[in-house]
Structures are given as structure tokens and as C-alpha cells.
Amino acid sequence: MVDRVAPAGTRGEQAVDRVHAVLRAEILDGVRPAGSRLREEEIAEAQGTSRTPVREAIRRLAGDGLAVLAPRRGAEVVAWDEEDLDELFDLRVLLEGHAAARAATSGRADTARLSELCDRMEALRRPTGDRDYAEITRLNLAFHREVHRAGGRRVLPDLVARVVEGPLVHSTLRRYSPDRLDRSFAQHRDLVAAVEAGDAEWARAVMTAHLRAAREVVRAAVPLSVPAPT
Amino acid sequence: MVDRVAPAGTRGEQAVDRVHAVLRAEILDGVRPAGSRLREEEIAEAQGTSRTPVREAIRRLAGDGLAVLAPRRGAEVVAWDEEDLDELFDLRVLLEGHAAARAATSGRADTARLSELCDRMEALRRPTGDRDYAEITRLNLAFHREVHRAGGRRVLPDLVARVVEGPLVHSTLRRYSPDRLDRSFAQHRDLVAAVEAGDAEWARAVMTAHLRAAREVVRAAVPLSVPAPT
DNA sequence: CTCCTCGTGATTGTGCACAAGGTAGAGCGC
DNA sequence: GCGCTCTACCTTGTGCACAATCACGAGGAG
């Protein structure tokens, strides 16, 4: 995460993209906890740019639903309460279920790729360290993204991303017991089978079950971001 | 649409909000057709501000899904093809159906307000001019928004807005025959009844039927954007 | 005649400075 | 002692200027 601080724009990458990515990662990793303010100048200094790209990046984060803006008072990291998380999860089930159903009949699903992702996840079924968990998370995300892509042309993937890439969902897999991890991988295989069979309702049911199980794991585990064990 | 051009920020309103609202209206009204470019300087001049707020407004539009950004090449109004519209409509049915179902059981639905909106729409059941259609559209939007609000706390209303406030959906009601308009209003009444009864699946079914009927009207009618019969 | 290359114009990306507004703190009055 | 008000600072909002990059067209070579 060092990044060239000096030239700040030497490469083709746009500064605003860099800032956006960094802030996003910091929020998702909990470095910037829910409710913490996003001061433009502080971020600009840390990133080695001026306030202009930082402003844009913050607005984009707000558009992604990761920050909230108050006029003349700046932005802060969005804070979710228990009910919000329930709503989020419901919508995730709805949209990802829809995506799975569509993927089964759209004929645009790359089942070979899905199977390969399953293979690679199962190769890590007994993760030993952070690197393994990170890799599984990456693969899992890629798997779901492939389903989204196959289930919708333009709108659905964006919409789903908004709901999936929310809080804590990020590091959910870390909380899975080895047993639950196996079952999760098995559900992935079921989903591939449903898609290959072209059975929309089967695919929707598998995805629904898959996500509801995930919700239970998160529910059972303790706090959200900010401790606040109230 | 004249707006104070001179002081450009005298009132408490933020310039960026003004620009955003104006551009949004222009896109939805077809003044800026799909595919047309959004040049910052031109807009800035027309709005009487500098490029800075215009940039922000354009980025926000892109976040809303109304414009697409190309790095270093500017932004243009999003263009939808037939398949995109199908996808959009499917998601609208899914999300608004979900919202209706939730509204029926959440206990947060203001059925008095819904009924009143029905009353006011039915008072205009034989619209005579643009003003009537505009008013019906406003009331219809308020009705649906109330359902969204009652069906979700934070995420759902935003998500639905993204799908509903797309292209052409705006002026759909203008294409309804008097007969279809009556049936549409009747469906609104049914929805209120379902919500009052607390029957989630009934509410979902009514909303689904309501929207599918709307899709048919749009399908039967002719072109997409760029109507510009003026 | 066609294709490649180079130059020119136009448009966006970034940095910086000033203005407007809000918040927090201290001081004063009740 | 408590509450109000006013002031000073801090942060964001806007305008403007320069730099970077891309598209288009003209010119020349093959």
C-alpha cells in the first residue's frame, strides 16, 4: 500500500481512481471505522495529491453507499445498525437469487470458469493463515461476480455490487468453521449444477440457501465494526 | 427552467445540486438525448457557474446511472437498448414487488396517505392537458415512493430509485388510454387493500401485475429515447 | 492512391487560492 | 452554577489557471 507518493500521477492511472480504491479498502478493512469523518485535506496529504481528486473520490464513495455526505459539514463513513444489516441481507438474497436464476437460463454463464473457481477454492479448504483466507475471499467474490455477470447485462451487476460490497460482508468467510466452509463450497458446486441444468428455480433456491447460511454465521458471530456491544 | 443565472449561488442552495437537478431533468425530458456528450464548459456557461460544480454534478449523474464516463474523454448520456430495458424492467418488478411485500408487514406504511394519493389521482382520471399528466405522474411517483419507504429503511429506496428513475419510465403514463389509466388506478387501490390486510404475497402480486401491465404499454408504444417530435 | 506519422486543437485532470458557512470554545449575563 | 451569545478557527464550496492527453486532420512517403 505504499504507492508512489511523489509524482502522484506519473502513470496512466488517474489520481481519483487511486484515492477511491485506497479509501474504499481502508473503509472495508476497518481502518476507517463507521462514523469516522473523511476530511479532505488529511486524505489529500496522505495520498500526496490535492483536494480536488479527493473530493471526487469521496463523492464516488457516497454514491457507492460507503459514505454519507452532509452539506458544508463533510463526509463520514456510513454506519449500519442491526436492522440495516437485515435489510441489506434481504436484498442481497433477492438480487443474487435473481441473478442465479437468470444465469441458469441466459446461456451466458461460463460454467467452466465457475468449476475452475470451485476447484481452486476447494484446494484451500483447510486454510492456515491470512493469505489463504484472503485468497478464498477473492475466489469466492470472483465466483459470485461471474454469476452476476451471467445473470444481468448492465444493471444487475452494479446493483448487486452495491449490496454485496457493504460492511463486514468482506471478511465473513474468516468466520466459517472448516465444516461450514466445506458446506459452502458444496453449495457452490450445486449452483454450478443448477446452472448447467438450466434450472432457474433450482439455482435461485441454492443461492438463497447459500446466503441465508452466511447470514446465520454473521449473526452468530459478535460485533460489527465499531465495538459498541450495546 | 430559467433560474438565476447571474449570482449563481446567492441562496443557500448548493450550486452542484442545482446543476445536478437541471441536467437530470434535461436528460429525463429528452432535451439531452441518449449518447449526447456532456461537455463541462458548455454546461458551466449555460448554468452560470464554473466547471467545478459541473464536474461533480456529472459524476453524480454517472453514479445514478444516467451518464457514462470515459476517462479523459468526458461523459455522455447513457444509451439503453431493448435488452437493457428488459433487464431494467425485470429488476423493477423484483424490487418493487419486494418493497410492496415488505410494506404490507412492516407496519410502517402510511395507508391514509396512500389512499389520499389514490383520491387525488382518480380526481384527474380524465386528463386534458400536459399539466394534468404531469400532476398524475407526480402523484404516481409519490405513491410508489411511499411504498418503497415503507418497504425498506435505507437501502431499498435508493436501490429502487436507481431502477425506476431510468429512461422514458418518466413519461409512461402519458401513453395510457383512459381505460388503462382507470385500471392502473384500480391496481393502486388493490395494493392499498393488500397492505392494509398485511398480506405480503398479495401485495407483491398486485405490484407485479401493475408493473407488467406498464411494461406492455411501453412495449406497444414506439421508439425509445430521442423522440424529439418537436 | 493508400497508409503512416506528426502537429494542432479541443477537452478533461489536477493544483491552488479565496470565499462561505458551521462548529466549538470562551466569555459574559442571569 | 447554568445557559446564552459572540468570536475565532476549521472545513468545505467555488472559481480559475495550467498541465496532460486524446481526437482529428494535414502532409508526406511508399
Short mmCIF file of N, CA and C in Angstrom, two decimals, chain A residues 108-210:
data_model
loop_
_atom_site.label_atom_id
_atom_site.label_comp_id
_atom_site.label_asym_id
_atom_site.label_seq_id
_atom_site.Cartn_x
_atom_site.Cartn_y
_atom_site.Cartn_z
N ARG A 108 -25.35 -17.36 -20.87
CA ARG A 108 -24.11 -16.59 -20.88
C ARG A 108 -23.20 -16.97 -19.73
N ALA A 109 -23.57 -18.00 -19.01
CA ALA A 109 -22.76 -18.42 -17.87
C ALA A 109 -21.56 -19.24 -18.34
N ASP A 110 -20.42 -18.91 -17.82
CA ASP A 110 -19.18 -19.63 -18.14
C ASP A 110 -18.99 -20.71 -17.08
N THR A 111 -19.63 -21.84 -17.28
CA THR A 111 -19.61 -22.88 -16.24
C THR A 111 -18.22 -23.47 -16.06
N ALA A 112 -17.45 -23.44 -17.11
CA ALA A 112 -16.08 -23.94 -16.98
C ALA A 112 -15.30 -23.10 -15.98
N ARG A 113 -15.47 -21.80 -16.12
CA ARG A 113 -14.79 -20.89 -15.19
C ARG A 113 -15.32 -21.08 -13.77
N LEU A 114 -16.61 -21.23 -13.64
CA LEU A 114 -17.19 -21.44 -12.32
C LEU A 114 -16.62 -22.71 -11.68
N SER A 115 -16.55 -23.76 -12.47
CA SER A 115 -16.00 -25.02 -11.94
C SER A 115 -14.54 -24.84 -11.53
N GLU A 116 -13.81 -24.11 -12.35
CA GLU A 116 -12.40 -23.91 -12.04
C GLU A 116 -12.25 -23.14 -10.73
N LEU A 117 -13.10 -22.15 -10.53
CA LEU A 117 -13.05 -21.39 -9.28
C LEU A 117 -13.37 -22.30 -8.10
N CYS A 118 -14.32 -23.20 -8.30
CA CYS A 118 -14.62 -24.18 -7.25
C CYS A 118 -13.39 -25.02 -6.93
N ASP A 119 -12.74 -25.48 -7.98
CA ASP A 119 -11.53 -26.29 -7.78
C ASP A 119 -10.52 -25.55 -6.92
N ARG A 120 -10.28 -24.32 -7.28
CA ARG A 120 -9.24 -23.56 -6.59
C ARG A 120 -9.63 -23.26 -5.15
N MET A 121 -10.93 -23.04 -4.92
CA MET A 121 -11.35 -22.82 -3.53
C MET A 121 -11.19 -24.08 -2.71
N GLU A 122 -11.58 -25.19 -3.30
CA GLU A 122 -11.51 -26.45 -2.55
C GLU A 122 -10.08 -26.87 -2.28
N ALA A 123 -9.17 -26.41 -3.13
CA ALA A 123 -7.76 -26.70 -2.87
C ALA A 123 -7.30 -26.01 -1.59
N LEU A 124 -8.01 -25.01 -1.17
CA LEU A 124 -7.65 -24.27 0.05
C LEU A 124 -8.64 -24.57 1.19
N ARG A 125 -9.23 -25.72 1.16
CA ARG A 125 -10.31 -25.98 2.10
C ARG A 125 -9.86 -26.06 3.55
N ARG A 126 -8.58 -26.14 3.76
CA ARG A 126 -8.08 -26.08 5.14
C ARG A 126 -7.10 -24.93 5.26
N PRO A 127 -7.62 -23.72 5.27
CA PRO A 127 -6.75 -22.54 5.26
C PRO A 127 -5.94 -22.45 6.55
N THR A 128 -4.73 -21.96 6.39
CA THR A 128 -3.85 -21.92 7.56
C THR A 128 -3.56 -20.50 8.02
N GLY A 129 -3.64 -19.56 7.12
CA GLY A 129 -3.27 -18.20 7.54
C GLY A 129 -4.06 -17.15 6.82
N ASP A 130 -3.70 -15.92 7.07
CA ASP A 130 -4.41 -14.81 6.47
C ASP A 130 -4.37 -14.87 4.95
N ARG A 131 -3.23 -15.28 4.43
CA ARG A 131 -3.11 -15.30 2.97
C ARG A 131 -4.13 -16.26 2.35
N ASP A 132 -4.31 -17.39 2.99
CA ASP A 132 -5.28 -18.36 2.48
C ASP A 132 -6.69 -17.78 2.51
N TYR A 133 -7.04 -17.20 3.64
CA TYR A 133 -8.37 -16.62 3.76
C TYR A 133 -8.59 -15.53 2.72
N ALA A 134 -7.57 -14.71 2.54
CA ALA A 134 -7.69 -13.64 1.56
C ALA A 134 -7.90 -14.22 0.17
N GLU A 135 -7.18 -15.30 -0.13
CA GLU A 135 -7.32 -15.91 -1.45
C GLU A 135 -8.70 -16.52 -1.64
N ILE A 136 -9.17 -17.20 -0.60
CA ILE A 136 -10.52 -17.79 -0.68
C ILE A 136 -11.55 -16.68 -0.89
N THR A 137 -11.38 -15.59 -0.16
CA THR A 137 -12.32 -14.47 -0.30
C THR A 137 -12.32 -13.94 -1.72
N ARG A 138 -11.12 -13.82 -2.28
CA ARG A 138 -11.00 -13.36 -3.66
C ARG A 138 -11.71 -14.30 -4.63
N LEU A 139 -11.46 -15.59 -4.46
CA LEU A 139 -12.07 -16.57 -5.35
C LEU A 139 -13.58 -16.59 -5.20
N ASN A 140 -14.03 -16.52 -3.95
CA ASN A 140 -15.46 -16.52 -3.68
C ASN A 140 -16.13 -15.31 -4.35
N LEU A 141 -15.49 -14.17 -4.23
CA LEU A 141 -16.02 -12.97 -4.86
C LEU A 141 -16.07 -13.12 -6.37
N ALA A 142 -15.02 -13.69 -6.93
CA ALA A 142 -14.98 -13.90 -8.37
C ALA A 142 -16.10 -14.84 -8.80
N PHE A 143 -16.33 -15.86 -8.01
CA PHE A 143 -17.40 -16.82 -8.31
C PHE A 143 -18.75 -16.11 -8.36
N HIS A 144 -19.04 -15.36 -7.32
CA HIS A 144 -20.32 -14.67 -7.27
C HIS A 144 -20.43 -13.64 -8.39
N ARG A 145 -19.33 -12.96 -8.66
CA ARG A 145 -19.35 -11.96 -9.72
C ARG A 145 -19.66 -12.59 -11.07
N GLU A 146 -19.12 -13.78 -11.29
CA GLU A 146 -19.39 -14.47 -12.55
C GLU A 146 -20.89 -14.76 -12.68
N VAL A 147 -21.50 -15.14 -11.56
CA VAL A 147 -22.94 -15.38 -11.59
C VAL A 147 -23.69 -14.08 -11.89
N HIS A 148 -23.26 -13.01 -11.27
CA HIS A 148 -23.93 -11.72 -11.52
C HIS A 148 -23.81 -11.33 -12.98
N ARG A 149 -22.62 -11.51 -13.50
CA ARG A 149 -22.36 -11.12 -14.88
C ARG A 149 -23.24 -11.92 -15.84
N ALA A 150 -23.36 -13.20 -15.53
CA ALA A 150 -24.16 -14.06 -16.41
C ALA A 150 -25.65 -13.78 -16.24
N GLY A 151 -26.03 -13.25 -15.09
CA GLY A 151 -27.44 -13.04 -14.81
C GLY A 151 -27.97 -11.70 -15.27
N GLY A 152 -27.10 -10.77 -15.56
CA GLY A 152 -27.55 -9.46 -15.98
C GLY A 152 -26.54 -8.80 -16.87
N ARG A 153 -27.03 -8.00 -17.77
CA ARG A 153 -26.13 -7.37 -18.74
C ARG A 153 -25.41 -6.16 -18.18
N ARG A 154 -26.20 -5.23 -17.66
CA ARG A 154 -25.60 -3.96 -17.26
C ARG A 154 -26.00 -3.55 -15.86
N VAL A 155 -27.30 -3.60 -15.60
CA VAL A 155 -27.81 -3.01 -14.37
C VAL A 155 -27.58 -3.93 -13.18
N LEU A 156 -27.93 -5.17 -13.35
CA LEU A 156 -27.86 -6.10 -12.22
C LEU A 156 -26.49 -6.17 -11.56
N PRO A 157 -25.41 -6.33 -12.31
CA PRO A 157 -24.11 -6.39 -11.63
C PRO A 157 -23.83 -5.17 -10.77
N ASP A 158 -24.15 -4.00 -11.28
CA ASP A 158 -23.94 -2.78 -10.50
C ASP A 158 -24.77 -2.79 -9.24
N LEU A 159 -26.03 -3.15 -9.41
CA LEU A 159 -26.96 -3.15 -8.28
C LEU A 159 -26.50 -4.12 -7.19
N VAL A 160 -26.11 -5.29 -7.61
CA VAL A 160 -25.69 -6.31 -6.66
C VAL A 160 -24.42 -5.85 -5.94
N ALA A 161 -23.51 -5.28 -6.69
CA ALA A 161 -22.26 -4.83 -6.09
C ALA A 161 -22.55 -3.88 -4.94
N ARG A 162 -23.54 -3.04 -5.14
CA ARG A 162 -23.91 -2.07 -4.12
C ARG A 162 -24.33 -2.74 -2.83
N VAL A 163 -24.94 -3.89 -2.95
CA VAL A 163 -25.46 -4.57 -1.77
C VAL A 163 -24.43 -5.53 -1.18
N VAL A 164 -23.65 -6.13 -2.05
CA VAL A 164 -22.70 -7.15 -1.59
C VAL A 164 -21.47 -6.52 -0.95
N GLU A 165 -21.00 -5.45 -1.57
CA GLU A 165 -19.74 -4.90 -1.11
C GLU A 165 -19.95 -3.94 0.03
N GLY A 166 -20.83 -4.31 0.90
CA GLY A 166 -21.12 -3.47 2.04
C GLY A 166 -20.16 -3.73 3.17
N PRO A 167 -20.63 -3.62 4.37
CA PRO A 167 -19.78 -3.75 5.54
C PRO A 167 -19.61 -5.21 5.91
N LEU A 168 -18.50 -5.47 6.52
CA LEU A 168 -18.19 -6.78 7.12
C LEU A 168 -18.42 -7.98 6.22
N VAL A 169 -19.34 -7.89 5.29
CA VAL A 169 -19.54 -9.00 4.35
C VAL A 169 -18.19 -9.45 3.83
N HIS A 170 -17.30 -8.50 3.79
CA HIS A 170 -15.97 -8.70 3.27
C HIS A 170 -15.24 -9.87 3.91
N SER A 171 -15.20 -9.86 5.21
CA SER A 171 -14.37 -10.85 5.91
C SER A 171 -15.22 -11.94 6.53
N THR A 172 -16.38 -12.18 5.92
CA THR A 172 -17.28 -13.17 6.50
C THR A 172 -16.66 -14.55 6.54
N LEU A 173 -16.01 -14.91 5.44
CA LEU A 173 -15.52 -16.29 5.31
C LEU A 173 -14.54 -16.67 6.42
N ARG A 174 -13.90 -15.67 6.97
CA ARG A 174 -12.94 -15.93 8.03
C ARG A 174 -13.61 -16.55 9.25
N ARG A 175 -14.92 -16.34 9.31
CA ARG A 175 -15.63 -16.81 10.49
C ARG A 175 -16.18 -18.22 10.31
N TYR A 176 -16.00 -18.77 9.13
CA TYR A 176 -16.54 -20.10 8.87
C TYR A 176 -15.69 -21.16 9.54
N SER A 177 -16.36 -22.12 10.17
CA SER A 177 -15.63 -23.30 10.64
C SER A 177 -15.26 -24.13 9.42
N PRO A 178 -14.27 -25.01 9.56
CA PRO A 178 -13.89 -25.86 8.42
C PRO A 178 -15.10 -26.60 7.87
N ASP A 179 -15.96 -27.05 8.76
CA ASP A 179 -17.16 -27.76 8.35
C ASP A 179 -18.07 -26.89 7.49
N ARG A 180 -18.31 -25.69 7.98
CA ARG A 180 -19.20 -24.78 7.24
C ARG A 180 -18.57 -24.37 5.92
N LEU A 181 -17.26 -24.26 5.93
CA LEU A 181 -16.56 -23.91 4.69
C LEU A 181 -16.81 -24.98 3.64
N ASP A 182 -16.70 -26.25 4.06
CA ASP A 182 -16.96 -27.35 3.14
C ASP A 182 -18.37 -27.28 2.59
N ARG A 183 -19.31 -27.01 3.48
CA ARG A 183 -20.71 -26.95 3.04
C ARG A 183 -20.92 -25.79 2.08
N SER A 184 -20.23 -24.69 2.35
CA SER A 184 -20.34 -23.55 1.46
C SER A 184 -19.81 -23.89 0.06
N PHE A 185 -18.69 -24.57 0.03
CA PHE A 185 -18.13 -24.98 -1.26
C PHE A 185 -19.07 -25.95 -1.96
N ALA A 186 -19.69 -26.83 -1.18
CA ALA A 186 -20.65 -27.78 -1.77
C ALA A 186 -21.81 -27.03 -2.41
N GLN A 187 -22.25 -25.97 -1.77
CA GLN A 187 -23.33 -25.17 -2.34
C GLN A 187 -22.91 -24.54 -3.66
N HIS A 188 -21.65 -24.12 -3.72
CA HIS A 188 -21.14 -23.60 -4.99
C HIS A 188 -21.28 -24.64 -6.09
N ARG A 189 -20.89 -25.87 -5.77
CA ARG A 189 -20.99 -26.95 -6.76
C ARG A 189 -22.45 -27.16 -7.18
N ASP A 190 -23.34 -27.12 -6.20
CA ASP A 190 -24.77 -27.27 -6.51
C ASP A 190 -25.23 -26.19 -7.48
N LEU A 191 -24.74 -24.99 -7.22
CA LEU A 191 -25.15 -23.88 -8.07
C LEU A 191 -24.69 -24.09 -9.50
N VAL A 192 -23.46 -24.54 -9.65
CA VAL A 192 -22.95 -24.82 -10.99
C VAL A 192 -23.81 -25.88 -11.66
N ALA A 193 -24.20 -26.91 -10.90
CA ALA A 193 -25.03 -27.97 -11.46
C ALA A 193 -26.38 -27.41 -11.91
N ALA A 194 -26.96 -26.55 -11.08
CA ALA A 194 -28.26 -25.97 -11.42
C ALA A 194 -28.16 -25.11 -12.68
N VAL A 195 -27.07 -24.36 -12.77
CA VAL A 195 -26.89 -23.51 -13.95
C VAL A 195 -26.68 -24.37 -15.19
N GLU A 196 -25.88 -25.42 -15.05
CA GLU A 196 -25.65 -26.30 -16.19
C GLU A 196 -26.94 -26.97 -16.64
N ALA A 197 -27.81 -27.26 -15.66
CA ALA A 197 -29.09 -27.90 -15.99
C ALA A 197 -30.08 -26.88 -16.55
N GLY A 198 -29.74 -25.61 -16.45
CA GLY A 198 -30.65 -24.58 -16.96
C GLY A 198 -31.91 -24.45 -16.12
N ASP A 199 -31.81 -24.83 -14.86
CA ASP A 199 -32.98 -24.81 -13.97
C ASP A 199 -32.96 -23.55 -13.10
N ALA A 200 -33.75 -22.56 -13.49
CA ALA A 200 -33.71 -21.26 -12.83
C ALA A 200 -34.11 -21.35 -11.36
N GLU A 201 -35.19 -22.07 -11.08
CA GLU A 201 -35.67 -22.09 -9.70
C GLU A 201 -34.74 -22.87 -8.79
N TRP A 202 -34.14 -23.90 -9.32
CA TRP A 202 -33.14 -24.63 -8.56
C TRP A 202 -31.98 -23.69 -8.23
N ALA A 203 -31.52 -22.99 -9.22
CA ALA A 203 -30.39 -22.09 -9.00
C ALA A 203 -30.76 -21.03 -7.95
N ARG A 204 -31.96 -20.49 -8.05
CA ARG A 204 -32.37 -19.47 -7.09
C ARG A 204 -32.41 -20.05 -5.67
N ALA A 205 -32.93 -21.26 -5.57
CA ALA A 205 -33.04 -21.89 -4.26
C ALA A 205 -31.66 -22.14 -3.65
N VAL A 206 -30.73 -22.62 -4.47
CA VAL A 206 -29.38 -22.88 -3.96
C VAL A 206 -28.75 -21.59 -3.47
N MET A 207 -28.88 -20.54 -4.28
CA MET A 207 -28.28 -19.26 -3.89
C MET A 207 -28.91 -18.73 -2.61
N THR A 208 -30.21 -18.84 -2.53
CA THR A 208 -30.90 -18.39 -1.33
C THR A 208 -30.40 -19.12 -0.09
N ALA A 209 -30.32 -20.43 -0.21
CA ALA A 209 -29.83 -21.23 0.92
C ALA A 209 -28.40 -20.86 1.28
N HIS A 210 -27.60 -20.67 0.25
CA HIS A 210 -26.19 -20.32 0.42
C HIS A 210 -26.06 -19.03 1.24
#
